[in-house]
CSV table of C-alpha atoms in Angstrom, one decimal:
chain,number,residue,atom,x,y,z
K,1,MET,CA,0.0,0.0,0.0
K,2,PRO,CA,1.4,3.5,-0.9
K,3,SER,CA,2.4,5.6,2.0
K,4,VAL,CA,2.5,9.3,2.7
K,5,GLU,CA,5.5,11.2,3.9
K,6,PRO,CA,5.8,14.6,5.7
K,7,GLY,CA,5.1,17.5,3.5
K,8,GLN,CA,3.4,15.4,0.8
K,9,CYS,CA,-0.1,16.4,-0.3
K,10,VAL,CA,-2.7,14.0,-1.6
K,11,ARG,CA,-6.1,14.2,-3.2
K,12,PHE,CA,-8.7,11.5,-3.1
K,13,GLY,CA,-10.6,9.6,-5.7
K,14,ILE,CA,-13.8,7.5,-6.1
K,15,PHE,CA,-14.2,4.9,-8.8
K,16,ALA,CA,-17.5,4.1,-10.5
K,17,THR,CA,-18.3,1.4,-13.1
K,18,GLY,CA,-21.3,0.6,-15.3
K,19,ASP,CA,-23.4,2.6,-17.7
K,20,GLY,CA,-24.0,6.3,-16.8
K,21,ARG,CA,-21.1,6.3,-14.3
K,22,ASP,CA,-19.8,9.7,-15.5
K,23,ALA,CA,-23.1,11.4,-15.1
K,24,LEU,CA,-23.5,9.8,-11.7
K,25,LEU,CA,-20.2,11.1,-10.5
K,26,GLU,CA,-20.9,14.6,-11.9
K,27,LYS,CA,-24.0,14.8,-9.7
K,28,SER,CA,-22.2,13.4,-6.6
K,29,THR,CA,-20.6,15.3,-3.8
K,30,PHE,CA,-17.8,14.1,-1.5
K,31,ALA,CA,-17.4,15.1,2.2
K,32,ILE,CA,-14.0,14.0,3.6
K,33,ASP,CA,-12.7,13.6,7.1
K,34,ILE,CA,-9.0,12.9,7.7
K,35,THR,CA,-7.8,11.8,11.1
K,36,SER,CA,-4.0,11.8,11.9
K,37,ALA,CA,-2.3,11.8,15.3
K,38,GLY,CA,-5.6,12.1,17.0
K,39,THR,CA,-6.7,15.2,15.1
K,40,THR,CA,-9.5,15.2,12.6
K,41,LYS,CA,-9.6,17.6,9.7
K,42,ARG,CA,-13.1,17.9,8.1
K,43,PHE,CA,-13.7,19.1,4.5
K,44,PRO,CA,-17.2,20.1,3.5
K,45,ALA,CA,-19.1,18.3,0.7
K,46,GLU,CA,-18.0,19.3,-2.8
K,47,SER,CA,-18.5,18.2,-6.3
K,48,PRO,CA,-15.4,16.5,-7.9
K,49,ALA,CA,-12.7,18.6,-9.4
K,50,ALA,CA,-12.4,16.3,-12.4
K,51,ILE,CA,-13.6,13.0,-13.8
K,52,LYS,CA,-11.3,10.7,-15.8
K,53,LYS,CA,-12.0,7.6,-17.8
K,54,ILE,CA,-9.8,4.7,-16.7
K,55,LYS,CA,-8.3,2.3,-19.2
K,56,PRO,CA,-7.1,-1.3,-18.5
K,57,GLU,CA,-3.4,-1.9,-18.4
K,58,GLY,CA,-2.0,-2.3,-21.9
K,59,ALA,CA,-4.8,-0.3,-23.5
K,60,ASP,CA,-2.5,2.5,-24.7
K,61,PHE,CA,-0.2,0.0,-26.5
K,62,GLY,CA,-3.3,-1.6,-28.1
K,63,ALA,CA,-4.6,1.7,-29.2
K,64,GLN,CA,-1.3,2.5,-30.8
K,65,ALA,CA,-1.2,-0.8,-32.7
K,66,LEU,CA,-4.8,-0.2,-34.0
K,67,SER,CA,-4.0,3.3,-35.0
K,68,ALA,CA,-0.9,2.1,-36.9
K,69,ALA,CA,-3.2,-0.2,-38.8
K,70,GLY,CA,-5.6,2.6,-39.6
K,71,ILE,CA,-8.3,1.3,-37.3
K,72,ALA,CA,-10.0,3.6,-34.8
K,73,ALA,CA,-9.5,2.3,-31.3
K,74,PRO,CA,-12.7,1.5,-29.4
K,75,ASN,CA,-13.5,3.1,-26.0
K,76,MET,CA,-11.6,0.7,-23.7
K,77,SER,CA,-12.6,2.5,-20.5
K,78,MET,CA,-14.3,0.2,-18.0
K,79,ALA,CA,-14.4,2.7,-15.0
K,80,SER,CA,-14.2,6.4,-14.2
K,81,LEU,CA,-12.4,8.2,-11.5
K,82,ALA,CA,-13.7,11.3,-9.8
K,83,VAL,CA,-10.9,13.3,-8.2
K,84,SER,CA,-11.6,15.5,-5.1
K,85,LYS,CA,-11.1,19.3,-5.0
K,86,THR,CA,-9.8,18.8,-1.5
K,87,ARG,CA,-6.1,18.4,-1.0
K,88,TRP,CA,-4.7,17.4,2.4
K,89,CYS,CA,-1.0,17.9,3.2
K,90,ALA,CA,0.9,15.9,5.9
K,91,PRO,CA,2.5,18.4,8.3
K,92,SER,CA,6.3,18.6,8.0
K,93,ASP,CA,6.6,17.5,11.6
K,94,SER,CA,4.4,14.4,11.3
K,95,ALA,CA,5.2,11.2,13.2
K,96,SER,CA,4.8,7.8,11.7
K,97,GLY,CA,1.3,6.4,12.1
K,98,PRO,CA,-2.0,5.6,10.3
K,99,ILE,CA,-4.1,8.2,8.4
K,100,ALA,CA,-7.8,7.4,8.6
K,101,VAL,CA,-9.8,8.7,5.6
K,102,SER,CA,-13.6,8.7,5.7
K,103,ILE,CA,-15.5,9.7,2.7
K,104,ARG,CA,-19.3,10.3,2.4
K,105,VAL,CA,-20.5,10.1,-1.2
K,106,SER,CA,-23.9,11.7,-1.8
K,107,ASP,CA,-25.5,11.0,-5.2
K,108,PRO,CA,-29.1,11.7,-6.3
K,109,GLN,CA,-30.2,8.2,-5.0
K,110,LYS,CA,-28.2,7.5,-1.8
K,111,LEU,CA,-25.5,8.2,0.7
K,112,THR,CA,-22.5,5.9,0.7
K,113,ALA,CA,-19.8,5.9,3.4
K,114,LEU,CA,-16.3,4.7,2.5
K,115,SER,CA,-13.2,4.4,4.6
K,116,ARG,CA,-9.5,3.8,4.1
K,117,THR,CA,-6.4,3.8,6.2
K,118,VAL,CA,-3.1,5.0,4.7
K,119,PRO,CA,0.2,4.7,6.5
K,120,LEU,CA,2.3,7.9,7.1
K,121,GLN,CA,6.0,7.4,7.5
K,122,THR,CA,8.7,9.8,8.7
K,123,PHE,CA,11.9,10.0,6.5
K,124,ALA,CA,13.8,8.0,9.0
K,125,ASP,CA,11.2,5.2,9.1
K,126,ALA,CA,10.9,5.1,5.3
K,127,ARG,CA,14.7,4.7,5.0
K,128,LYS,CA,14.6,1.7,7.3
K,129,LYS,CA,12.4,-0.1,4.7
K,130,LYS,CA,14.4,0.8,1.6
K,131,SER,CA,18.0,1.4,0.6
K,132,PHE,CA,20.0,1.7,-2.5
K,133,HIS,CA,23.0,-0.6,-3.2
K,134,ASN,CA,24.2,0.7,-6.6
K,135,MET,CA,23.6,3.3,-9.3
K,136,GLY,CA,21.4,1.0,-11.3
K,137,GLU,CA,18.9,0.9,-8.5
K,138,VAL,CA,19.1,4.7,-8.2
K,139,ALA,CA,18.5,5.2,-11.9
K,140,GLY,CA,15.5,3.0,-12.0
K,141,TRP,CA,14.1,4.7,-8.9
K,142,MET,CA,14.5,8.0,-10.5
K,143,GLN,CA,12.6,7.1,-13.7
K,144,ASN,CA,9.7,5.8,-11.7
K,145,TYR,CA,9.7,8.5,-9.0
K,146,HIS,CA,6.7,10.5,-10.3
K,147,ARG,CA,4.5,7.4,-9.9
K,148,ALA,CA,5.1,7.2,-6.2
K,149,PRO,CA,7.2,10.1,-4.9
K,150,ALA,CA,9.4,9.3,-1.9
K,151,PRO,CA,11.2,12.5,-0.9
K,152,SER,CA,12.8,10.6,2.0
K,153,MET,CA,15.0,8.7,-0.4
K,154,LEU,CA,16.4,11.9,-2.1
K,155,LEU,CA,19.3,12.2,0.3
K,156,PRO,CA,20.4,8.5,0.1
K,157,ALA,CA,20.2,8.7,-3.7
K,158,LEU,CA,22.3,11.9,-3.7
K,159,ARG,CA,25.0,10.2,-1.7
K,160,LEU,CA,25.4,7.6,-4.4
K,161,VAL,CA,25.2,10.0,-7.3
K,162,SER,CA,27.7,12.4,-5.7
K,163,MET,CA,30.3,9.7,-5.3
K,164,ASP,CA,29.8,8.3,-8.9
K,165,GLU,CA,31.9,10.4,-11.4
K,166,GLN,CA,29.7,9.6,-14.4
K,167,ALA,CA,26.5,10.3,-12.5
K,168,ASN,CA,27.6,13.5,-10.9
K,169,ASN,CA,28.6,14.9,-14.3
K,170,SER,CA,25.2,14.0,-15.9
K,171,TRP,CA,23.0,17.0,-16.4
K,172,ASN,CA,19.8,15.0,-16.5
K,173,MET,CA,20.6,13.3,-13.1
K,174,LEU,CA,21.4,16.6,-11.5
K,175,GLN,CA,18.2,18.2,-13.0
K,176,PHE,CA,16.2,15.3,-11.4
K,177,PHE,CA,17.3,16.5,-7.9
K,178,VAL,CA,16.8,20.1,-8.7
K,179,ALA,CA,13.2,19.5,-9.7
K,180,ALA,CA,12.5,17.0,-6.9
K,181,LEU,CA,13.9,19.3,-4.2
K,182,ARG,CA,12.0,22.3,-5.6
K,183,ASP,CA,8.9,20.2,-5.3
K,184,SER,CA,9.5,19.0,-1.8
K,185,PRO,CA,10.5,21.8,0.6
K,186,VAL,CA,10.6,19.3,3.5
K,187,ALA,CA,13.3,17.2,1.8
K,188,ALA,CA,15.2,20.3,0.8
K,189,HIS,CA,15.3,21.6,4.4
K,190,GLU,CA,16.3,18.2,5.7
K,191,LEU,CA,19.2,18.3,3.2
K,192,LEU,CA,20.1,21.8,4.3
K,193,GLN,CA,20.3,20.6,8.0
K,194,ARG,CA,22.3,17.5,7.2
K,195,LEU,CA,24.8,18.8,4.7
K,196,PRO,CA,27.4,19.8,7.3
K,197,GLN,CA,27.7,16.2,8.4
K,198,GLU,CA,28.0,14.8,4.9
K,199,ALA,CA,31.1,14.0,2.9
K,200,LEU,CA,32.8,16.9,1.1
K,201,GLN,CA,31.5,15.7,-2.4
K,202,VAL,CA,27.9,15.4,-1.1
K,203,ARG,CA,28.2,18.9,0.5
K,204,THR,CA,29.6,20.4,-2.6
K,205,ILE,CA,27.0,19.0,-5.0
K,206,GLY,CA,24.2,19.4,-2.5
K,207,GLU,CA,24.8,23.1,-2.1
K,208,VAL,CA,24.7,23.6,-5.9
K,209,LEU,CA,21.5,21.7,-6.3
K,210,LEU,CA,19.8,23.5,-3.5
K,211,VAL,CA,20.7,26.9,-4.8
K,212,LYS,CA,19.5,25.9,-8.3
K,213,ALA,CA,16.3,24.7,-6.8
K,214,GLY,CA,15.8,28.1,-5.1
K,215,TYR,CA,17.1,27.6,-1.6
K,216,ASP,CA,19.6,30.3,-1.3
K,217,GLU,CA,19.9,29.8,2.4
K,218,ALA,CA,22.3,26.9,1.5
K,219,LEU,CA,25.0,29.5,1.2
K,220,ALA,CA,24.1,31.5,4.3
K,221,ASP,CA,27.3,30.9,6.0
K,222,ALA,CA,29.5,30.4,2.9
K,223,SER,CA,32.4,32.7,2.0
K,224,ALA,CA,32.0,35.4,-0.7
K,225,GLU,CA,34.3,33.4,-3.0
K,226,LYS,CA,32.2,30.2,-2.6
K,227,LYS,CA,29.0,32.1,-3.2
K,228,GLN,CA,30.5,33.6,-6.4
K,229,THR,CA,31.7,30.2,-7.6
K,230,ILE,CA,28.3,28.6,-7.2
K,231,SER,CA,26.4,31.6,-8.7
K,232,GLU,CA,28.6,31.2,-11.7
K,233,PHE,CA,27.8,27.6,-12.0
K,234,LYS,CA,25.3,27.6,-14.9
K,235,PHE,CA,22.7,24.8,-15.5
K,236,PRO,CA,21.3,24.4,-19.0
K,237,GLU,CA,17.7,25.5,-19.1
K,238,PRO,CA,15.8,22.2,-19.9
K,239,PHE,CA,12.9,23.7,-21.9
K,240,ASN,CA,15.1,25.9,-24.1
K,241,LEU,CA,14.4,24.4,-27.7
K,242,THR,CA,17.3,26.3,-29.4
K,243,ALA,CA,18.7,23.9,-32.0
K,244,ASP,CA,22.3,23.9,-30.7
K,245,GLN,CA,24.7,21.1,-29.8
K,246,ASP,CA,23.3,20.8,-26.3
K,247,LEU,CA,19.6,20.3,-27.3
K,248,ALA,CA,19.8,16.5,-26.9
K,249,THR,CA,21.1,16.9,-23.4
K,250,ARG,CA,18.3,19.4,-22.6
K,251,MET,CA,15.8,16.9,-23.9
K,252,ASP,CA,17.1,14.3,-21.4
K,253,MET,CA,16.7,17.0,-18.7
K,254,MET,CA,13.1,17.5,-19.7
K,255,TRP,CA,12.4,13.9,-19.1
K,256,SER,CA,14.2,14.1,-15.7
K,257,THR,CA,11.9,17.0,-14.7
K,258,LEU,CA,8.9,14.9,-15.6
K,259,PHE,CA,10.2,11.8,-13.8
K,260,ALA,CA,10.8,14.0,-10.7
K,261,THR,CA,7.5,15.9,-10.7
K,262,GLY,CA,5.1,14.6,-13.3
K,263,ASP,CA,5.5,18.0,-15.2
K,264,PRO,CA,3.6,17.5,-18.5
K,265,ARG,CA,5.8,20.2,-20.3
K,266,ALA,CA,8.4,17.6,-21.2
K,267,VAL,CA,5.8,15.7,-23.4
K,268,SER,CA,4.5,18.8,-25.1
K,269,SER,CA,7.9,20.3,-25.7
K,270,ILE,CA,9.4,17.1,-27.0
K,271,ALA,CA,6.4,16.4,-29.1
K,272,SER,CA,6.8,19.8,-30.7
K,273,MET,CA,10.2,18.6,-32.1
K,274,LEU,CA,8.2,16.2,-34.4
K,275,ALA,CA,7.6,19.3,-36.6
K,276,TRP,CA,11.2,19.0,-37.6
K,277,ARG,CA,10.6,16.2,-40.1
K,278,PRO,CA,11.7,18.4,-43.1
K,279,ASP,CA,15.2,18.8,-41.5
K,280,TYR,CA,15.3,15.0,-40.9
K,281,GLU,CA,14.4,14.3,-44.6
K,282,ALA,CA,17.0,16.9,-45.8
K,283,PHE,CA,19.6,15.1,-43.5
K,284,LEU,CA,18.8,11.7,-45.1
K,285,GLU,CA,19.2,13.2,-48.6
K,286,MET,CA,22.6,14.6,-47.6
K,287,GLN,CA,23.6,11.1,-46.4
K,288,LYS,CA,22.5,9.5,-49.6
K,289,SER,CA,24.4,12.0,-51.7
K,290,GLY,CA,27.6,11.1,-49.8
K,291,LYS,CA,28.1,14.6,-48.6
K,292,ARG,CA,29.7,15.1,-45.2
K,293,PRO,CA,28.8,18.1,-43.1
K,294,THR,CA,31.7,20.3,-42.2
K,295,GLU,CA,29.8,21.5,-39.1
K,296,ILE,CA,26.9,20.6,-37.0
K,297,THR,CA,24.3,23.1,-38.2
K,298,GLU,CA,20.9,23.9,-36.6
K,299,SER,CA,19.1,21.9,-39.3
K,300,ILE,CA,21.3,18.8,-38.5
K,301,MET,CA,20.5,19.1,-34.8
K,302,ARG,CA,16.8,19.4,-35.5
K,303,ALA,CA,17.1,16.3,-37.7
K,304,VAL,CA,18.8,14.3,-34.9
K,305,CYS,CA,16.4,15.5,-32.2
K,306,TYR,CA,13.4,14.7,-34.4
K,307,GLY,CA,14.4,11.1,-34.3
K,308,ALA,CA,15.3,11.1,-30.7
K,309,ALA,CA,12.1,12.8,-29.8
K,310,GLY,CA,9.9,10.3,-31.6
K,311,TRP,CA,11.9,7.3,-30.2
K,312,SER,CA,11.6,8.5,-26.6
K,313,LEU,CA,7.9,9.4,-26.8
K,314,ASN,CA,7.1,6.0,-28.4
K,315,SER,CA,9.3,4.1,-26.0
K,316,LEU,CA,8.2,5.7,-22.7
K,317,SER,CA,4.5,6.1,-23.5
K,318,ARG,CA,4.3,2.2,-23.9
K,319,ASN,CA,5.5,1.7,-20.4
K,320,ASP,CA,4.2,4.7,-18.5
K,321,ALA,CA,0.5,5.4,-18.3
K,322,LEU,CA,1.0,9.1,-17.3
K,323,ILE,CA,3.2,9.8,-20.3
K,324,ALA,CA,0.7,8.0,-22.6
K,325,ASP,CA,-2.1,10.2,-21.1
K,326,TYR,CA,-0.1,13.3,-21.6
K,327,LEU,CA,0.6,12.3,-25.3
K,328,ASP,CA,-3.2,11.7,-25.9
K,329,ALA,CA,-3.8,15.2,-24.6
K,330,VAL,CA,-1.1,16.7,-26.9
K,331,ALA,CA,-2.6,14.8,-29.9
K,332,ALA,CA,-6.2,16.1,-29.0
K,333,SER,CA,-5.2,19.7,-28.3
K,334,PRO,CA,-6.4,22.3,-30.8
K,335,GLU,CA,-3.1,24.1,-30.0
K,336,THR,CA,-1.0,21.2,-31.4
K,337,PRO,CA,0.1,21.9,-35.0
K,338,ALA,CA,-1.3,19.6,-37.7
K,339,GLU,CA,2.1,18.3,-38.7
K,340,VAL,CA,2.8,17.2,-35.1
K,341,LYS,CA,-0.5,15.5,-34.9
K,342,SER,CA,0.3,13.6,-38.1
K,343,GLU,CA,3.6,12.4,-36.7
K,344,LEU,CA,2.0,11.3,-33.4
K,345,ALA,CA,-0.4,9.2,-35.3
K,346,LYS,CA,2.5,7.3,-36.8
K,347,LEU,CA,4.6,7.2,-33.7
K,348,SER,CA,4.9,3.4,-33.5
K,349,THR,CA,5.4,2.7,-37.2
K,350,ASN,CA,7.8,5.5,-38.3
K,351,PRO,CA,11.2,3.9,-39.0
K,352,ALA,CA,12.9,7.1,-37.9
K,353,PHE,CA,11.7,6.4,-34.3
K,354,HIS,CA,13.2,2.8,-34.0
K,355,ARG,CA,16.7,2.4,-32.9
K,356,ASP,CA,18.9,-0.2,-34.6
K,357,ASP,CA,20.2,-2.5,-31.9
K,358,SER,CA,21.5,-5.1,-34.3
K,359,ALA,CA,25.1,-4.4,-33.2
K,360,THR,CA,24.1,-5.0,-29.6
K,361,LYS,CA,22.4,-8.3,-30.5
K,362,LYS,CA,25.6,-9.6,-32.4
K,363,LYS,CA,27.8,-9.2,-29.3
């Protein structure tokens, strides 16, 4: 069962199945009581903030396959989820213990009472149940962080990253911590308090990350020289789409921002690169002619990132329901250019979006 950590905020949802479920949920109200540490917080009855159709696991992949074959995918939703307007946040000084959630659902026909207990864990207790042994575990945890954020594990992860030369020189890994710390002030302030006791490498990288995340108090006692050094340490701006030689790196940083926070801008920004198909086709023609570029032009960078964008969107949306939902939203948005929508419709069949791993298979 998922747990809540100090500083985390949660909303609540109610599932409904059967015909007319959306209309029923729209007419319903939810009154919520939350009891933690002997104190009850009561939220008055409200209508849901949003209602979302829920698809079975694998439905997104099935829809892509049907779309590639030119077949319109049927409505695969079997349930709907109504999300509360109410948001409850665990106090930063919370102790471990159960959170009792009671919900009274009023629809036009009846009143239904529901209850659920969710565990709340302090950072210290959460770390007793989980640990990292290598960078492989940390990397996998980072990619799935947005599904079940665990701010308690940011410090243990940072220790391993700081001591790994390849990892601590990776912009996308550093960007993950910047986004996650900005999103969790409780984790950021714990890091601020504990940095003086950490190893020099952890302290140095931790201070940079905290300042980049907006916590300037990390340098409150630092020398003027140190403050200047860190202020001059420039991070790439992830959502800058300038077609220079660092664009592929910034694309990875966009994904790191999504993995850390669920920020949908990564999907919409990377999808916008699919408008660069003309640059990709021009690059292919150059290769066929035998010409070799004397420099990496903006057009060549757009061509390379067109393929990388399509591959990453296709690959990640197959395995991550949130990314698949964001991609559906981009495809349905009236603000999305027609050429991007056309590319999204062929995401799983476009050869430009499939990496050739034959060399790996031969090894």
